[in-house]
Tab-separated table of C-alpha atoms and ligand atoms in Angstrom:
chain	number	residue	atom	x	y	z
A	1	MET	CA	-8.994	119.101	245.142
A	2	ASP	CA	-9.246	122.767	245.914
A	3	CYS	CA	-5.723	123.737	246.893
A	4	SER	CA	-6.946	126.921	248.533
A	5	LEU	CA	-8.604	124.818	251.218
A	6	GLU	CA	-7.578	126.033	254.655
A	7	ASP	CA	-8.759	124.224	257.701
A	8	HIS	CA	-7.646	123.000	261.073
A	9	GLY	CA	-5.394	120.014	260.567
A	10	ILE	CA	-4.297	120.932	257.066
A	11	GLN	CA	-0.696	122.014	256.497
A	12	THR	CA	0.664	123.603	253.371
A	13	VAL	CA	4.171	123.309	251.998
A	14	VAL	CA	5.111	125.762	249.282
A	15	HIS	CA	8.296	125.886	247.270
A	16	SER	CA	8.634	129.683	246.963
A	17	LYS	CA	10.958	129.617	243.974
A	18	SER	CA	8.585	127.680	241.685
A	19	GLY	CA	5.208	128.071	243.418
A	20	SER	CA	4.806	124.282	243.588
A	21	MET	CA	2.700	123.354	246.563
A	22	CYS	CA	1.303	120.492	248.491
A	23	GLN	CA	-1.385	120.288	251.177
A	24	ILE	CA	-1.333	117.622	253.827
A	25	HIS	CA	-4.079	116.703	256.274
A	26	GLU	CA	-2.671	115.798	259.678
A	27	PHE	CA	-5.224	112.982	259.751
A	28	GLY	CA	-3.251	110.124	258.269
A	29	ALA	CA	-0.623	112.635	257.046
A	30	THR	CA	-2.732	112.323	253.922
A	31	ILE	CA	-1.496	114.482	251.065
A	32	LEU	CA	-4.624	116.113	249.633
A	33	CYS	CA	-3.181	117.983	246.721
A	34	TYR	CA	0.021	118.388	244.800
A	35	HIS	CA	0.072	121.314	242.429
A	36	PRO	CA	3.424	121.627	240.644
A	37	ASN	CA	4.581	124.991	239.313
A	38	PRO	CA	1.173	126.632	238.615
A	39	ASP	CA	2.519	128.626	235.658
A	40	LYS	CA	3.032	125.373	233.795
A	41	TYR	CA	0.990	122.592	235.355
A	42	SER	CA	-2.368	121.607	236.789
A	43	GLU	CA	-3.253	119.631	239.920
A	44	VAL	CA	-2.044	116.022	239.973
A	45	LEU	CA	-4.120	114.333	242.667
A	46	PHE	CA	-7.788	113.439	242.984
A	47	VAL	CA	-9.879	113.777	246.143
A	48	SER	CA	-13.470	112.580	246.193
A	49	ARG	CA	-16.051	115.352	246.515
A	50	ASP	CA	-17.600	113.290	249.339
A	51	ALA	CA	-14.346	112.636	251.191
A	52	VAL	CA	-14.655	112.914	254.973
A	53	LEU	CA	-12.106	115.426	256.283
A	54	ASN	CA	-13.025	115.570	259.977
A	55	GLY	CA	-10.839	112.730	261.177
A	56	THR	CA	-13.564	110.132	261.593
A	57	LYS	CA	-12.784	108.132	258.451
A	58	ALA	CA	-9.735	107.538	256.255
A	59	ILE	CA	-9.644	110.224	253.547
A	60	ARG	CA	-10.894	109.087	250.131
A	61	GLY	CA	-8.309	110.569	247.832
A	62	GLY	CA	-4.890	112.185	247.661
A	63	ILE	CA	-2.224	109.878	249.057
A	64	PRO	CA	-3.456	107.832	252.037
A	65	LEU	CA	-0.730	105.781	253.730
A	66	VAL	CA	-1.204	102.051	254.056
A	67	PHE	CA	0.673	100.442	257.014
A	68	PRO	CA	1.308	97.876	258.534
A	69	ILE	CA	-1.052	95.726	256.437
A	70	PHE	CA	-2.403	96.026	252.907
A	71	GLY	CA	-6.027	94.930	252.498
A	72	PRO	CA	-7.768	93.026	255.273
A	73	PRO	CA	-5.703	91.088	257.863
A	74	ALA	CA	-4.404	87.745	256.560
A	75	ASP	CA	-5.950	85.883	259.472
A	76	LYS	CA	-9.310	87.565	259.871
A	77	GLU	CA	-10.464	85.214	262.623
A	78	ASN	CA	-7.638	86.151	264.919
A	79	ASP	CA	-6.970	89.701	263.818
A	80	ASP	CA	-9.538	92.487	263.617
A	81	MET	CA	-7.192	95.226	262.385
A	82	PRO	CA	-9.122	97.258	259.787
A	83	GLN	CA	-8.288	97.121	256.073
A	84	HIS	CA	-5.001	98.896	255.178
A	85	GLY	CA	-3.946	99.240	258.838
A	86	PHE	CA	-3.797	102.202	261.181
A	87	ALA	CA	-1.482	104.791	259.574
A	88	ARG	CA	-4.294	106.469	257.641
A	89	ARG	CA	-6.696	106.511	260.621
A	90	ASN	CA	-4.778	108.625	263.140
A	91	PHE	CA	-3.592	112.201	263.521
A	92	TRP	CA	0.116	112.630	262.813
A	93	LYS	CA	2.335	115.450	264.142
A	94	MET	CA	3.948	117.962	261.864
A	95	ASP	CA	7.615	118.359	262.832
A	96	LYS	CA	8.261	122.114	262.793
A	97	SER	CA	12.035	121.626	262.881
A	98	SER	CA	11.865	119.836	259.516
A	99	LEU	CA	10.447	122.793	257.589
A	100	SER	CA	12.646	124.099	254.811
A	101	ASP	CA	12.258	126.130	251.629
A	102	THR	CA	15.419	126.440	249.564
A	103	GLU	CA	16.342	127.283	245.997
A	104	THR	CA	15.611	123.727	244.864
A	105	GLU	CA	12.900	122.364	247.161
A	106	ALA	CA	10.566	122.777	250.125
A	107	ALA	CA	10.058	120.057	252.717
A	108	MET	CA	7.975	119.064	255.711
A	109	ASP	CA	8.015	115.959	257.966
A	110	PHE	CA	5.210	114.272	259.894
A	111	THR	CA	5.536	111.631	262.590
A	112	LEU	CA	3.331	109.012	264.183
A	113	THR	CA	4.620	107.289	267.294
A	114	VAL	CA	3.055	104.009	268.347
A	115	ALA	CA	4.125	102.697	271.771
A	116	ALA	CA	3.485	98.997	272.360
A	117	ASP	CA	0.667	99.597	274.848
A	118	ASN	CA	-0.814	102.808	273.348
A	119	ASP	CA	-4.531	102.096	273.089
A	120	LYS	CA	-5.303	105.604	271.769
A	121	ILE	CA	-4.099	104.636	268.281
A	122	ASP	CA	-7.178	103.792	266.260
A	123	GLY	CA	-7.116	100.656	264.132
A	124	ARG	CA	-4.629	98.431	265.972
A	125	GLY	CA	-7.292	95.767	266.478
A	126	THR	CA	-7.992	93.906	269.698
A	127	LYS	CA	-7.023	90.352	268.787
A	128	GLY	CA	-3.989	90.381	266.490
A	129	LEU	CA	-0.252	91.094	266.760
A	130	TRP	CA	-0.757	94.874	267.072
A	131	ALA	CA	-3.411	94.761	269.826
A	132	PRO	CA	-2.054	97.149	272.499
A	133	SER	CA	0.106	95.304	275.032
A	134	ALA	CA	3.306	96.327	276.824
A	135	THR	CA	4.761	92.834	276.432
A	136	THR	CA	3.435	91.215	273.261
A	137	SER	CA	2.788	94.067	270.827
A	138	PRO	CA	5.272	95.749	268.467
A	139	ALA	CA	6.047	99.477	268.674
A	140	CYS	CA	7.110	101.769	265.877
A	141	GLU	CA	7.857	105.292	264.833
A	142	LEU	CA	6.741	106.408	261.394
A	143	ARG	CA	8.401	109.436	259.829
A	144	TYR	CA	6.976	110.831	256.596
A	145	ARG	CA	9.045	113.311	254.614
A	146	ILE	CA	7.363	115.328	251.872
A	147	VAL	CA	9.582	117.188	249.425
A	148	VAL	CA	8.098	119.544	246.834
A	149	LYS	CA	10.122	120.712	243.845
A	150	ASP	CA	9.336	122.601	240.669
A	151	GLU	CA	8.274	119.448	238.811
A	152	SER	CA	8.211	116.627	241.328
A	153	LEU	CA	6.899	115.424	244.667
A	154	THR	CA	8.969	112.970	246.697
A	155	THR	CA	7.391	111.128	249.618
A	156	THR	CA	9.530	108.989	251.907
A	157	LEU	CA	8.054	106.847	254.656
A	158	THR	CA	10.600	105.610	257.194
A	159	MET	CA	9.283	102.919	259.522
A	160	THR	CA	11.396	102.202	262.621
A	161	ASN	CA	10.779	99.268	264.904
A	162	THR	CA	11.170	100.973	268.297
A	163	GLY	CA	9.964	98.033	270.363
A	164	THR	CA	11.055	94.506	271.255
A	165	ILE	CA	8.779	92.496	268.939
A	166	ALA	CA	9.584	91.901	265.258
A	167	PHE	CA	6.713	92.461	262.818
A	168	PRO	CA	5.972	91.855	259.121
A	169	VAL	CA	5.775	95.079	257.103
A	170	GLN	CA	3.413	96.056	254.359
A	171	ALA	CA	3.456	99.730	253.361
A	172	LEU	CA	2.001	101.459	250.349
A	173	PHE	CA	1.277	104.893	248.911
A	174	HIS	CA	-2.399	104.651	247.908
A	175	THR	CA	-2.053	107.448	245.332
A	176	TYR	CA	-5.260	108.733	243.697
A	177	TYR	CA	-4.473	110.542	240.414
A	178	GLU	CA	-6.879	112.944	238.792
A	179	VAL	CA	-7.829	111.994	235.234
A	180	HIS	CA	-8.742	115.158	233.369
A	181	GLY	CA	-11.901	115.514	231.291
A	182	LYS	CA	-13.471	112.619	233.230
A	183	ALA	CA	-11.627	110.365	230.798
A	184	ALA	CA	-10.569	107.518	233.118
A	185	LEU	CA	-12.600	104.977	231.125
A	186	ASP	CA	-11.438	106.267	227.757
A	187	THR	CA	-8.723	103.804	226.778
A	188	SER	CA	-7.165	106.253	224.334
A	189	LYS	CA	-6.734	108.879	227.053
A	190	CYS	CA	-5.998	107.064	230.323
A	191	SER	CA	-3.426	104.304	230.656
A	192	VAL	CA	-0.626	103.009	232.845
A	193	THR	CA	2.524	101.508	231.337
A	194	GLY	CA	5.627	100.009	232.916
A	195	LEU	CA	4.170	96.905	234.543
A	196	GLN	CA	4.569	94.560	231.593
A	197	GLY	CA	6.314	91.342	232.675
A	198	TYR	CA	5.053	91.652	236.262
A	199	ASP	CA	2.992	88.871	237.858
A	200	MET	CA	-0.576	90.122	238.063
A	201	VAL	CA	-3.175	89.020	240.590
A	202	ASP	CA	-6.657	90.127	239.549
A	203	LYS	CA	-8.632	90.612	242.768
A	204	VAL	CA	-11.917	91.113	240.879
A	205	ASP	CA	-11.589	88.130	238.530
A	206	PRO	CA	-8.933	85.715	239.901
A	207	ASP	CA	-9.187	83.591	236.709
A	208	ASN	CA	-7.822	86.551	234.782
A	209	SER	CA	-4.588	86.624	236.853
A	210	LYS	CA	-1.452	86.323	234.722
A	211	SER	CA	2.088	85.259	235.459
A	212	PRO	CA	3.677	87.190	233.880
A	213	ASP	CA	1.267	89.729	232.405
A	214	SER	CA	2.176	90.745	228.859
A	215	THR	CA	-0.214	93.706	228.670
A	216	GLU	CA	1.694	96.786	227.573
A	217	ALA	CA	-0.774	99.480	228.593
A	218	ILE	CA	-3.257	98.977	231.427
A	219	THR	CA	-6.596	100.647	230.756
A	220	ILE	CA	-9.875	100.708	232.641
A	221	LEU	CA	-12.633	98.694	230.992
A	222	LYS	CA	-14.454	97.519	234.119
A	223	GLU	CA	-13.882	97.353	237.873
A	224	THR	CA	-10.110	97.048	238.170
A	225	ASP	CA	-8.250	95.896	241.259
A	226	ARG	CA	-4.921	94.308	240.395
A	227	VAL	CA	-1.714	93.660	242.274
A	228	TYR	CA	1.429	93.652	240.104
A	229	SER	CA	4.526	91.997	241.599
A	230	PRO	CA	7.884	92.469	239.887
A	231	PRO	CA	9.857	89.709	238.188
A	232	ASP	CA	13.118	88.562	239.832
A	233	GLY	CA	15.817	91.179	239.647
A	234	LYS	CA	13.420	94.115	239.272
A	235	ASN	CA	12.945	95.945	242.542
A	236	GLU	CA	11.934	99.483	241.655
A	237	VAL	CA	8.597	100.518	240.186
A	238	ASN	CA	8.834	102.801	237.181
A	239	VAL	CA	5.477	103.606	235.608
A	240	THR	CA	4.184	106.171	233.154
A	241	LEU	CA	0.647	107.485	233.503
A	242	GLN	CA	-1.330	109.075	230.692
A	243	LEU	CA	-4.067	111.067	232.411
A	244	ASP	CA	-5.265	113.342	229.609
A	245	ARG	CA	-3.552	116.273	231.305
A	246	PRO	CA	-3.946	119.746	229.742
A	247	THR	CA	-0.201	119.792	228.975
A	248	HIS	CA	-0.551	116.396	227.225
A	249	THR	CA	2.501	115.264	229.166
A	250	PRO	CA	2.581	112.019	231.108
A	251	ILE	CA	3.241	111.612	234.809
A	252	MET	CA	6.167	109.450	235.818
A	253	CYS	CA	5.979	107.538	239.083
A	254	THR	CA	8.973	105.723	240.499
A	255	ALA	CA	9.212	103.917	243.815
A	256	LYS	CA	11.775	101.923	245.748
A	257	GLY	CA	11.959	100.216	249.116
A	258	SER	CA	14.426	98.774	251.596
A	259	VAL	CA	14.450	96.913	254.884
A	260	ASP	CA	17.456	97.251	257.169
A	261	GLY	CA	19.412	98.730	254.273
A	262	THR	CA	18.653	95.870	251.864
A	263	VAL	CA	16.636	96.639	248.759
A	264	VAL	CA	13.245	94.872	248.659
A	265	PRO	CA	10.888	94.492	245.687
A	266	VAL	CA	8.152	97.085	245.291
A	267	SER	CA	4.785	95.948	243.923
A	268	CYS	CA	2.162	98.181	242.375
A	269	VAL	CA	-1.621	98.108	242.701
A	270	VAL	CA	-3.895	99.561	240.011
A	271	TRP	CA	-7.432	100.315	241.147
A	272	ASN	CA	-10.577	101.886	239.758
A	273	PRO	CA	-13.881	100.978	241.449
A	274	HIS	CA	-16.020	101.480	238.310
A	275	GLU	CA	-19.743	102.212	238.483
A	276	GLU	CA	-21.177	99.682	240.905
A	277	LYS	CA	-18.479	100.032	243.584
A	278	ALA	CA	-18.470	103.818	243.148
A	279	LYS	CA	-22.159	103.881	244.036
A	280	ALA	CA	-21.594	101.601	247.018
A	281	MET	CA	-18.976	103.879	248.619
A	282	SER	CA	-20.527	106.556	250.846
A	283	ASP	CA	-17.506	108.864	250.507
A	284	PHE	CA	-17.216	108.727	246.717
A	285	GLY	CA	-19.418	110.382	244.084
A	286	ASP	CA	-21.542	107.943	242.056
A	287	ASP	CA	-19.826	108.954	238.813
A	288	GLN	CA	-16.364	109.821	240.068
A	289	HIS	CA	-14.744	106.622	238.804
A	290	HIS	CA	-14.494	108.615	235.550
A	291	GLU	CA	-12.198	111.133	237.270
A	292	MET	CA	-9.512	109.010	238.939
A	293	ILE	CA	-7.173	106.090	238.843
A	294	CYS	CA	-5.179	104.734	241.761
A	295	VAL	CA	-1.627	103.612	241.074
A	296	GLU	CA	-0.219	102.420	244.369
A	297	PRO	CA	3.396	101.333	244.786
A	298	GLY	CA	4.304	99.501	247.960
A	299	ILE	CA	6.190	96.832	249.867
A	300	LEU	CA	3.767	93.922	249.966
A	301	GLY	CA	6.071	90.916	250.514
A	302	LYS	CA	5.781	91.140	254.330
A	303	PRO	CA	9.513	91.318	255.094
A	304	ILE	CA	10.203	91.095	258.822
A	305	LEU	CA	11.292	94.281	260.563
A	306	GLU	CA	13.425	93.382	263.571
A	307	PRO	CA	13.649	95.590	266.697
A	308	GLY	CA	15.877	98.616	266.138
A	309	LYS	CA	15.721	98.306	262.332
A	310	GLN	CA	14.185	100.540	259.681
A	311	ALA	CA	12.171	99.997	256.529
A	312	VAL	CA	11.953	102.777	253.934
A	313	LEU	CA	9.521	103.317	251.069
A	314	GLU	CA	10.007	106.216	248.668
A	315	GLN	CA	7.863	107.460	245.803
A	316	VAL	CA	8.682	110.186	243.289
A	317	ILE	CA	5.880	111.675	241.194
A	318	ALA	CA	7.292	113.771	238.369
A	319	VAL	CA	5.324	115.869	235.889
A	320	SER	CA	8.273	116.142	233.572
A	321	THR	CA	10.697	113.464	232.503
A	322	THR	CA	13.553	115.861	233.164
A	323	SER	CA	12.856	116.175	236.932
B	401	G6P	O1	-11.904	101.450	250.505
B	401	G6P	P1	-10.456	101.365	250.912
B	401	G6P	O2	-10.264	100.584	252.179
B	401	G6P	O3	-9.822	102.702	250.971
B	401	G6P	O4	-9.713	100.544	249.789
B	401	G6P	C1	-9.725	100.945	248.469
B	401	G6P	C2	-8.994	99.925	247.607
B	401	G6P	O5	-7.643	99.897	248.009
B	401	G6P	C3	-6.781	99.065	247.212
B	401	G6P	O6	-6.677	99.584	245.938
B	401	G6P	C4	-7.273	97.641	247.197
B	401	G6P	O7	-6.553	96.844	246.247
B	401	G6P	C5	-8.742	97.577	246.874
B	401	G6P	O8	-9.203	96.239	247.054
B	401	G6P	C6	-9.538	98.519	247.759
B	401	G6P	O9	-10.907	98.470	247.379
């Protein structure tokens, strides 16, 4: 992504001390780029060259936010909410009072407020739990805090149930990483480690699902769409990504979640559409599956968020193990 991009709806947060910067599109509060200290590092995130940035379609790349469902609705007959929910399909508000730029970090918050009967929020569906209704629909406030440091980006999504109806939560950072040298399919250059021992559901080839998966390094050999759920006792995600970066250093991604103050397990999705799916997506270059890999930590267990309570999902992307 071109970090010099300036446009209506795009906000920039710069950490003056280190020069690290991040750009966020108000549509979906989608982070488009994260460029750590430019004296030392290159861009971390991938955005499709055909991504739609005018607010008519979820942005293909960066870090789209998935909430309150992951994938299509569980009960498609009775719920027409679109895949991955509504968070990525609406304009969020930047909170000017949250802006800061200190010695150690720069920060910016975005919010999306969803009243129970607000029918202006795109993607709530017309038949399911979230269909706008003053009496039967949930309400929520989403607050998204983005903190940029010299060598790390921390994103924290706080989901507050502001209504009277409890709802199941799924929330995920759909992070698209740039793989340098178009090497995503080169197994010696692009890999993800840290998910060994997780239960793996293979959405492309269900017969290949493993419980637990003993694979040490996940590489891309074909279309890959896998959901990794942690073994008992492991709640945080802690993965290492080799992306053939110019510095030859890996990226570390950690993530944790909680509901009403209680830690909940965080799963991790690994996705690369490969050739056929790449060609089928109108907002993705035919050959761009060579340039990216999605590693997406999230709360997928559908814990119930009661009225007045909060769920929190946090991700840290670090370009150095010392961050
Ligand atoms: O095309 P989208 O709705 O953005 O979804 C892109 C991908 O997101 C996740 O990674 C899912 O596991 C995939 O099944 C889906 O294809």
